[in-house]
mmCIF file of C-alpha atoms in Angstrom:
data_model
loop_
_atom_site.group_PDB
_atom_site.id
_atom_site.type_symbol
_atom_site.label_atom_id
_atom_site.label_comp_id
_atom_site.label_asym_id
_atom_site.label_seq_id
_atom_site.Cartn_x
_atom_site.Cartn_y
_atom_site.Cartn_z
ATOM 1 C CA UNK A 957 87.919 124.632 102.505
ATOM 2 C CA UNK A 958 84.313 124.518 103.703
ATOM 3 C CA UNK A 959 83.029 122.188 106.416
ATOM 4 C CA UNK A 960 81.155 120.163 103.782
ATOM 5 C CA UNK A 961 84.305 119.724 101.701
ATOM 6 C CA UNK A 962 86.281 118.662 104.760
ATOM 7 C CA UNK A 963 83.568 116.169 105.657
ATOM 8 C CA UNK A 964 83.539 114.655 102.157
ATOM 9 C CA UNK A 965 87.307 114.578 102.017
ATOM 10 C CA UNK A 966 87.517 112.747 105.342
ATOM 11 C CA UNK A 967 85.167 110.004 104.178
ATOM 12 C CA UNK A 968 85.733 109.838 100.435
ATOM 13 C CA UNK A 969 89.204 111.137 99.622
ATOM 14 C CA UNK A 970 90.317 108.890 96.719
ATOM 15 C CA UNK A 971 92.818 106.234 97.753
ATOM 16 C CA UNK A 972 94.202 103.028 96.336
ATOM 17 C CA UNK A 973 92.617 99.685 97.294
ATOM 18 C CA UNK A 974 95.920 98.417 98.713
ATOM 19 C CA UNK A 975 95.502 99.595 102.315
ATOM 20 C CA UNK A 976 91.960 98.268 102.594
ATOM 21 C CA UNK A 977 93.033 94.940 101.096
ATOM 22 C CA UNK A 978 95.906 94.536 103.540
ATOM 23 C CA UNK A 979 93.635 95.453 106.461
ATOM 24 C CA UNK A 980 91.190 92.785 105.296
ATOM 25 C CA UNK A 981 93.898 90.113 105.250
ATOM 26 C CA UNK A 982 95.219 91.052 108.699
ATOM 27 C CA UNK A 983 91.797 91.398 110.308
ATOM 28 C CA UNK A 984 90.348 88.109 109.070
ATOM 29 C CA UNK A 985 93.652 86.315 109.629
ATOM 30 C CA UNK A 986 93.529 87.432 113.257
ATOM 31 C CA UNK A 987 89.927 86.259 113.609
ATOM 32 C CA UNK A 988 90.918 82.839 112.287
ATOM 33 C CA UNK A 989 93.671 82.518 114.880
ATOM 34 C CA UNK A 990 91.373 83.742 117.658
ATOM 35 C CA UNK A 991 88.112 81.948 116.887
ATOM 36 C CA UNK A 992 88.955 78.699 115.068
ATOM 37 C CA UNK A 993 89.898 76.955 118.363
ATOM 38 C CA UNK A 994 86.631 78.064 120.025
ATOM 39 C CA UNK A 995 83.713 75.654 120.175
ATOM 40 C CA UNK A 996 80.489 77.657 119.969
ATOM 41 C CA UNK A 997 78.446 74.444 119.842
ATOM 42 C CA UNK A 998 79.025 73.990 123.581
ATOM 43 C CA UNK A 999 76.613 76.847 124.269
ATOM 44 C CA UNK A 1000 73.824 74.787 122.762
ATOM 45 C CA UNK A 1001 74.223 72.298 125.601
ATOM 46 C CA UNK A 1002 73.817 74.910 128.350
ATOM 47 C CA UNK A 1003 70.478 74.838 130.137
ATOM 48 C CA UNK A 1004 67.958 77.398 128.881
ATOM 49 C CA UNK A 1005 67.519 78.468 132.528
ATOM 50 C CA UNK A 1006 70.633 80.594 132.087
ATOM 51 C CA UNK A 1007 69.490 82.133 128.792
ATOM 52 C CA UNK A 1008 69.408 85.930 129.136
ATOM 53 C CA UNK A 1009 69.403 87.294 125.568
ATOM 54 C CA UNK A 1010 70.938 90.684 124.885
ATOM 55 C CA UNK A 1011 68.883 93.451 123.275
ATOM 56 C CA UNK A 1012 70.005 92.426 119.779
ATOM 57 C CA UNK A 1013 68.858 88.858 120.281
ATOM 58 C CA UNK A 1014 65.611 90.138 121.783
ATOM 59 C CA UNK A 1015 64.854 92.569 118.950
ATOM 60 C CA UNK A 1016 65.655 90.026 116.229
ATOM 61 C CA UNK A 1017 64.118 87.214 118.286
ATOM 62 C CA UNK A 1018 67.173 85.028 117.811
ATOM 63 C CA UNK A 1019 66.829 81.696 119.633
ATOM 64 C CA UNK A 1020 69.435 79.516 121.286
ATOM 65 C CA UNK A 1021 70.001 76.849 118.651
ATOM 66 C CA UNK A 1022 70.784 73.241 119.588
ATOM 67 C CA UNK A 1023 74.381 72.067 119.583
ATOM 68 C CA UNK A 1024 74.268 70.257 116.164
ATOM 69 C CA UNK A 1025 72.971 73.409 114.461
ATOM 70 C CA UNK A 1026 75.617 75.546 116.140
ATOM 71 C CA UNK A 1027 78.265 73.048 115.056
ATOM 72 C CA UNK A 1028 77.224 73.510 111.439
ATOM 73 C CA UNK A 1029 76.973 77.284 111.712
ATOM 74 C CA UNK A 1030 80.392 77.657 113.263
ATOM 75 C CA UNK A 1031 82.111 75.678 110.528
ATOM 76 C CA UNK A 1032 80.358 77.697 107.832
ATOM 77 C CA UNK A 1033 81.402 80.874 109.646
ATOM 78 C CA UNK A 1034 85.010 79.810 110.022
ATOM 79 C CA UNK A 1035 85.116 78.861 106.343
ATOM 80 C CA UNK A 1036 83.746 82.334 105.510
ATOM 81 C CA UNK A 1037 86.511 83.882 107.626
ATOM 82 C CA UNK A 1038 89.128 81.920 105.701
ATOM 83 C CA UNK A 1039 87.647 82.891 102.307
ATOM 84 C CA UNK A 1040 87.468 86.521 103.412
ATOM 85 C CA UNK A 1041 91.105 86.435 104.484
ATOM 86 C CA UNK A 1042 92.414 85.164 101.144
ATOM 87 C CA UNK A 1043 89.858 87.215 99.207
ATOM 88 C CA UNK A 1044 87.957 84.471 97.407
ATOM 89 C CA UNK A 1045 84.268 85.212 96.746
ATOM 90 C CA UNK A 1046 84.945 88.174 98.991
ATOM 91 C CA UNK A 1047 81.565 89.920 98.814
ATOM 92 C CA UNK A 1048 79.687 86.727 99.672
ATOM 93 C CA UNK A 1049 82.239 85.532 102.242
ATOM 94 C CA UNK A 1050 82.370 88.827 104.159
ATOM 95 C CA UNK A 1051 78.563 89.012 104.197
ATOM 96 C CA UNK A 1052 78.282 85.504 105.622
ATOM 97 C CA UNK A 1053 81.089 86.227 108.095
ATOM 98 C CA UNK A 1054 79.207 89.257 109.377
ATOM 99 C CA UNK A 1055 75.750 87.662 109.660
ATOM 100 C CA UNK A 1056 76.895 84.431 111.300
ATOM 101 C CA UNK A 1057 79.564 86.239 113.316
ATOM 102 C CA UNK A 1058 77.006 88.598 114.844
ATOM 103 C CA UNK A 1059 75.094 85.558 116.107
ATOM 104 C CA UNK A 1060 77.978 83.323 117.191
ATOM 105 C CA UNK A 1061 80.101 86.048 118.772
ATOM 106 C CA UNK A 1062 77.042 87.440 120.535
ATOM 107 C CA UNK A 1063 75.918 84.061 121.818
ATOM 108 C CA UNK A 1064 78.221 83.846 124.884
ATOM 109 C CA UNK A 1065 77.043 87.316 125.934
ATOM 110 C CA UNK A 1066 73.504 85.964 126.416
ATOM 111 C CA UNK A 1067 74.321 84.034 129.578
ATOM 112 C CA UNK A 1068 74.642 86.821 132.109
ATOM 113 C CA UNK A 1069 78.085 88.268 131.307
ATOM 114 C CA UNK A 1070 78.776 90.981 128.741
ATOM 115 C CA UNK A 1071 82.351 91.176 127.488
ATOM 116 C CA UNK A 1072 83.610 94.530 126.266
ATOM 117 C CA UNK A 1073 86.135 93.387 123.693
ATOM 118 C CA UNK A 1074 84.064 91.699 120.978
ATOM 119 C CA UNK A 1075 81.416 94.211 119.911
ATOM 120 C CA UNK A 1076 84.058 96.043 117.879
ATOM 121 C CA UNK A 1077 84.708 92.840 115.920
ATOM 122 C CA UNK A 1078 81.073 92.586 114.845
ATOM 123 C CA UNK A 1079 81.008 96.238 113.809
ATOM 124 C CA UNK A 1080 84.157 95.883 111.699
ATOM 125 C CA UNK A 1081 82.764 92.709 110.137
ATOM 126 C CA UNK A 1082 79.703 94.714 109.074
ATOM 127 C CA UNK A 1083 81.829 97.536 107.652
ATOM 128 C CA UNK A 1084 83.960 95.169 105.577
ATOM 129 C CA UNK A 1085 80.873 93.294 104.362
ATOM 130 C CA UNK A 1086 79.581 96.540 102.829
ATOM 131 C CA UNK A 1087 82.924 97.521 101.327
ATOM 132 C CA UNK A 1088 84.964 96.626 98.258
ATOM 133 C CA UNK A 1089 87.748 95.167 100.367
ATOM 134 C CA UNK A 1090 88.399 92.355 97.875
ATOM 135 C CA UNK A 1091 89.582 94.599 95.044
ATOM 136 C CA UNK A 1092 93.238 94.202 96.040
ATOM 137 C CA UNK A 1093 95.463 91.625 97.749
ATOM 138 C CA UNK A 1094 92.912 88.931 96.971
ATOM 139 C CA UNK A 1095 92.403 85.792 94.924
ATOM 140 C CA UNK A 1096 89.391 87.484 93.353
ATOM 141 C CA UNK A 1097 91.728 90.090 91.891
ATOM 142 C CA UNK A 1098 94.076 87.427 90.487
ATOM 143 C CA UNK A 1099 91.163 85.521 88.955
ATOM 144 C CA UNK A 1100 89.818 88.665 87.280
ATOM 145 C CA UNK A 1101 93.215 89.415 85.795
ATOM 146 C CA UNK A 1102 93.509 85.920 84.354
ATOM 147 C CA UNK A 1103 90.020 86.021 82.893
ATOM 148 C CA UNK A 1104 90.530 89.473 81.435
ATOM 149 C CA UNK A 1105 94.139 89.986 80.286
ATOM 150 C CA UNK A 1106 93.196 93.485 79.122
ATOM 151 C CA UNK A 1107 92.244 94.588 82.635
ATOM 152 C CA UNK A 1108 94.339 97.219 84.364
ATOM 153 C CA UNK A 1109 97.585 95.594 85.597
ATOM 154 C CA UNK A 1110 97.898 98.254 88.297
ATOM 155 C CA UNK A 1111 94.500 97.482 89.786
ATOM 156 C CA UNK A 1112 91.307 99.519 90.141
ATOM 157 C CA UNK A 1113 91.543 103.326 90.057
ATOM 158 C CA UNK A 1114 91.826 105.322 93.248
ATOM 159 C CA UNK A 1115 88.417 105.857 94.793
ATOM 160 C CA UNK A 1116 86.620 106.932 97.918
ATOM 161 C CA UNK A 1117 85.200 103.413 98.052
ATOM 162 C CA UNK A 1118 88.526 102.344 99.560
ATOM 163 C CA UNK A 1119 88.640 105.215 102.037
ATOM 164 C CA UNK A 1120 85.322 105.247 103.881
ATOM 165 C CA UNK A 1121 85.597 101.679 105.318
ATOM 166 C CA UNK A 1122 88.969 102.490 106.884
ATOM 167 C CA UNK A 1123 87.715 105.803 108.236
ATOM 168 C CA UNK A 1124 84.597 104.121 109.611
ATOM 169 C CA UNK A 1125 86.787 101.747 111.617
ATOM 170 C CA UNK A 1126 88.654 104.809 112.905
ATOM 171 C CA UNK A 1127 85.379 106.309 114.097
ATOM 172 C CA UNK A 1128 84.328 103.056 115.773
ATOM 173 C CA UNK A 1129 87.653 102.847 117.614
ATOM 174 C CA UNK A 1130 87.389 106.483 118.699
ATOM 175 C CA UNK A 1131 83.878 105.932 120.051
ATOM 176 C CA UNK A 1132 84.921 102.780 121.917
ATOM 177 C CA UNK A 1133 87.809 104.424 123.747
ATOM 178 C CA UNK A 1134 85.978 107.693 124.366
ATOM 179 C CA UNK A 1135 82.999 105.801 125.799
ATOM 180 C CA UNK A 1136 85.333 103.925 128.152
ATOM 181 C CA UNK A 1137 86.803 107.177 129.454
ATOM 182 C CA UNK A 1138 83.392 108.811 129.707
ATOM 183 C CA UNK A 1139 82.055 105.860 131.714
ATOM 184 C CA UNK A 1140 84.898 106.261 134.210
ATOM 185 C CA UNK A 1141 84.074 109.925 134.710
ATOM 186 C CA UNK A 1142 80.344 109.272 134.863
ATOM 187 C CA UNK A 1143 80.465 106.543 137.501
ATOM 188 C CA UNK A 1144 83.567 107.489 139.502
ATOM 189 C CA UNK A 1145 84.647 110.960 138.497
ATOM 190 C CA UNK A 1146 88.242 112.028 139.037
ATOM 191 C CA UNK A 1147 88.341 109.742 142.069
ATOM 192 C CA UNK A 1148 89.076 106.985 139.540
ATOM 193 C CA UNK A 1149 92.453 108.702 139.129
ATOM 194 C CA UNK A 1150 93.144 110.257 142.528
ATOM 195 C CA UNK A 1151 92.251 107.234 144.666
ATOM 196 C CA UNK A 1152 94.011 103.869 145.063
ATOM 197 C CA UNK A 1153 91.480 102.253 142.754
ATOM 198 C CA UNK A 1154 93.995 101.057 140.143
ATOM 199 C CA UNK A 1155 96.414 99.739 142.757
ATOM 200 C CA UNK A 1156 93.595 97.762 144.396
ATOM 201 C CA UNK A 1157 92.545 96.349 141.018
ATOM 202 C CA UNK A 1158 96.094 95.168 140.351
ATOM 203 C CA UNK A 1159 96.225 93.364 143.685
ATOM 204 C CA UNK A 1160 92.763 91.824 143.294
ATOM 205 C CA UNK A 1161 93.420 90.577 139.767
ATOM 206 C CA UNK A 1162 96.615 88.865 140.861
ATOM 207 C CA UNK A 1163 94.927 86.969 143.686
ATOM 208 C CA UNK A 1164 91.240 86.733 142.756
ATOM 209 C CA UNK A 1165 90.010 84.455 140.001
ATOM 210 C CA UNK A 1166 89.503 86.499 136.835
ATOM 211 C CA UNK A 1167 88.575 85.488 133.285
ATOM 212 C CA UNK A 1168 92.200 85.802 132.171
ATOM 213 C CA UNK A 1169 95.060 85.984 134.659
ATOM 214 C CA UNK A 1170 97.729 88.692 134.287
ATOM 215 C CA UNK A 1171 100.715 87.566 132.254
ATOM 216 C CA UNK A 1172 103.152 88.941 134.827
ATOM 217 C CA UNK A 1173 103.388 89.769 138.517
ATOM 218 C CA UNK A 1174 104.290 93.368 137.718
ATOM 219 C CA UNK A 1175 100.931 94.568 139.024
ATOM 220 C CA UNK A 1176 101.935 93.672 142.579
ATOM 221 C CA UNK A 1177 105.123 95.677 142.209
ATOM 222 C CA UNK A 1178 103.328 98.694 140.752
ATOM 223 C CA UNK A 1179 100.658 98.556 143.467
ATOM 224 C CA UNK A 1180 103.317 99.394 146.084
ATOM 225 C CA UNK A 1181 103.754 102.827 144.536
ATOM 226 C CA UNK A 1182 100.498 104.738 144.838
ATOM 227 C CA UNK A 1183 101.750 107.793 142.956
ATOM 228 C CA UNK A 1184 102.743 105.638 139.980
ATOM 229 C CA UNK A 1185 99.346 103.913 139.881
ATOM 230 C CA UNK A 1186 97.579 107.258 139.980
ATOM 231 C CA UNK A 1187 99.804 108.514 137.159
ATOM 232 C CA UNK A 1188 98.940 105.436 135.086
ATOM 233 C CA UNK A 1189 95.243 105.929 135.827
ATOM 234 C CA UNK A 1190 95.467 109.559 134.719
ATOM 235 C CA UNK A 1191 97.300 108.583 131.543
ATOM 236 C CA UNK A 1192 94.653 105.953 130.817
ATOM 237 C CA UNK A 1193 91.849 108.471 131.171
ATOM 238 C CA UNK A 1194 93.703 111.009 129.032
ATOM 239 C CA UNK A 1195 94.271 108.485 126.222
ATOM 240 C CA UNK A 1196 90.654 107.349 126.226
ATOM 241 C CA UNK A 1197 89.143 110.831 126.262
ATOM 242 C CA UNK A 1198 91.683 112.220 123.802
ATOM 243 C CA UNK A 1199 91.476 109.373 121.285
ATOM 244 C CA UNK A 1200 88.870 111.133 119.058
ATOM 245 C CA UNK A 1201 91.456 113.840 118.340
ATOM 246 C CA UNK A 1202 93.201 111.264 116.157
ATOM 247 C CA UNK A 1203 90.311 111.629 113.707
ATOM 248 C CA UNK A 1204 91.123 115.252 112.964
ATOM 249 C CA UNK A 1205 94.851 115.605 113.675
ATOM 250 C CA UNK A 1206 97.752 113.631 112.229
ATOM 251 C CA UNK A 1207 99.969 114.627 115.130
ATOM 252 C CA UNK A 1208 97.354 113.383 117.604
ATOM 253 C CA UNK A 1209 97.147 110.184 115.567
ATOM 254 C CA UNK A 1210 100.821 109.484 116.202
ATOM 255 C CA UNK A 1211 100.247 109.961 119.947
ATOM 256 C CA UNK A 1212 96.901 108.426 120.840
ATOM 257 C CA UNK A 1213 96.830 105.344 118.599
ATOM 258 C CA UNK A 1214 100.210 103.933 119.729
ATOM 259 C CA UNK A 1215 99.404 104.980 123.312
ATOM 260 C CA UNK A 1216 96.137 103.033 123.203
ATOM 261 C CA UNK A 1217 97.980 99.946 121.938
ATOM 262 C CA UNK A 1218 100.514 100.223 124.760
ATOM 263 C CA UNK A 1219 97.623 100.632 127.192
ATOM 264 C CA UNK A 1220 95.941 97.461 125.929
ATOM 265 C CA UNK A 1221 99.202 95.514 126.217
ATOM 266 C CA UNK A 1222 99.764 96.925 129.704
ATOM 267 C CA UNK A 1223 96.281 95.855 130.814
ATOM 268 C CA UNK A 1224 97.005 92.316 129.663
ATOM 269 C CA UNK A 1225 100.336 92.241 131.487
ATOM 270 C CA UNK A 1226 99.329 93.639 134.888
ATOM 271 C CA UNK A 1227 95.538 93.263 135.111
ATOM 272 C CA UNK A 1228 94.663 90.251 132.949
ATOM 273 C CA UNK A 1229 91.753 91.218 130.652
ATOM 274 C CA UNK A 1230 92.640 90.658 127.005
ATOM 275 C CA UNK A 1231 91.634 93.255 124.430
ATOM 276 C CA UNK A 1232 93.649 91.948 121.487
ATOM 277 C CA UNK A 1233 90.705 92.762 119.210
ATOM 278 C CA UNK A 1234 91.511 96.448 119.706
ATOM 279 C CA UNK A 1235 95.097 95.830 118.624
ATOM 280 C CA UNK A 1236 94.150 94.301 115.286
ATOM 281 C CA UNK A 1237 91.582 97.036 114.642
ATOM 282 C CA UNK A 1238 94.315 99.586 115.308
ATOM 283 C CA UNK A 1239 96.076 98.244 112.213
ATOM 284 C CA UNK A 1240 93.484 100.129 110.150
ATOM 285 C CA UNK A 1241 95.305 103.330 111.158
ATOM 286 C CA UNK A 1242 98.483 102.225 109.366
ATOM 287 C CA UNK A 1243 98.897 103.769 105.866
ATOM 288 C CA UNK A 1244 99.780 100.446 104.309
ATOM 289 C CA UNK A 1245 99.957 101.766 100.744
ATOM 290 C CA UNK A 1246 102.661 104.281 101.702
ATOM 291 C CA UNK A 1247 104.476 101.718 103.833
ATOM 292 C CA UNK A 1248 104.515 99.197 100.982
ATOM 293 C CA UNK A 1249 105.575 101.983 98.634
ATOM 294 C CA UNK A 1250 108.658 102.667 100.754
ATOM 295 C CA UNK A 1251 109.568 98.983 100.737
ATOM 296 C CA UNK A 1252 108.708 98.463 97.069
ATOM 297 C CA UNK A 1253 108.802 101.817 95.248
ATOM 298 C CA UNK A 1254 107.419 100.254 92.063
ATOM 299 C CA UNK A 1255 104.160 99.431 93.808
ATOM 300 C CA UNK A 1256 103.760 103.005 94.984
ATOM 301 C CA UNK A 1257 104.431 104.450 91.540
ATOM 302 C CA UNK A 1258 101.864 102.172 89.929
ATOM 303 C CA UNK A 1259 99.290 103.026 92.603
ATOM 304 C CA UNK A 1260 99.864 106.734 92.084
ATOM 305 C CA UNK A 1261 99.249 106.292 88.366
ATOM 306 C CA UNK A 1262 96.093 104.244 88.898
ATOM 307 C CA UNK A 1263 93.962 107.170 87.776
ATOM 308 C CA UNK A 1264 91.781 108.760 86.959
ATOM 309 C CA UNK A 1265 90.636 109.520 90.460
ATOM 310 C CA UNK A 1266 87.030 108.695 91.174
ATOM 311 C CA UNK A 1267 85.269 111.466 93.048
ATOM 312 C CA UNK A 1268 82.473 110.753 95.517
ATOM 313 C CA UNK A 1269 78.940 111.418 94.427
ATOM 314 C CA UNK A 1270 78.092 115.038 95.031
ATOM 315 C CA UNK A 1271 81.672 116.042 95.877
ATOM 316 C CA UNK A 1272 85.053 116.736 94.376
ATOM 317 C CA UNK A 1273 88.170 114.563 94.691
ATOM 318 C CA UNK A 1274 89.610 116.809 97.396
#
């Protein structure tokens, strides 16, 4: 198989819409739980003296809106998240969720502190807004079936349209983790692993005021064992730098994706910072269609018969 064929197969190998639909439900459901309690309107009452717009806000010349306008925007955005989750008016809802989400999620970053856990959310919002993620596991699908009884009962045919959004999220996740590992090497080198850096961080985060406190006191216990902290630091660096291998190897996928999830959970337990956004984005790695097929074999058989396969433009089905 040529490099071009491998490239096309990676992005556009025909697949059923089931996995993408389930990922849509889980992703937007998580965003509802995470962001519905947040009041973005409060940022409109902060003095403009503290306004330090990020490059995106500078390029697009996005202003700091007053609190009443932010109140309206946030309720429209949260409604779009809910519609996207259940799959009602999905194309419109995901588009609105992305546009308003890019502004509202980016707003707190314009006051002097950049958080590393939310950029991935905006990127995934943009990917889903451009995709056909509402073709399965959605109210839109149920409505189409009722309006057109002659439509395919087993859903749309397998297509690369349901593959590239999932693979794009994979690439985003790989870049995020690889960039984190590369930054450690660039600014600290192997000293980040061989020194007592991680042990010191565990102690500081248990006593100093941080954005989110550690969930346990385990960090203080681990900090007593320098060799263990250095081993954990080395494992962290290895997972981050090796994560892109999951894009090209199924065996590496089984290693690095679960390891990254354990790493994120461990950070929350012993250091404090919360990166739960990475956990929900990791759900895009799960082959939901095959998992559902094992639980309900009838679903898998119908999906496998949902042909003919639709090949990508300029390529073969693979």
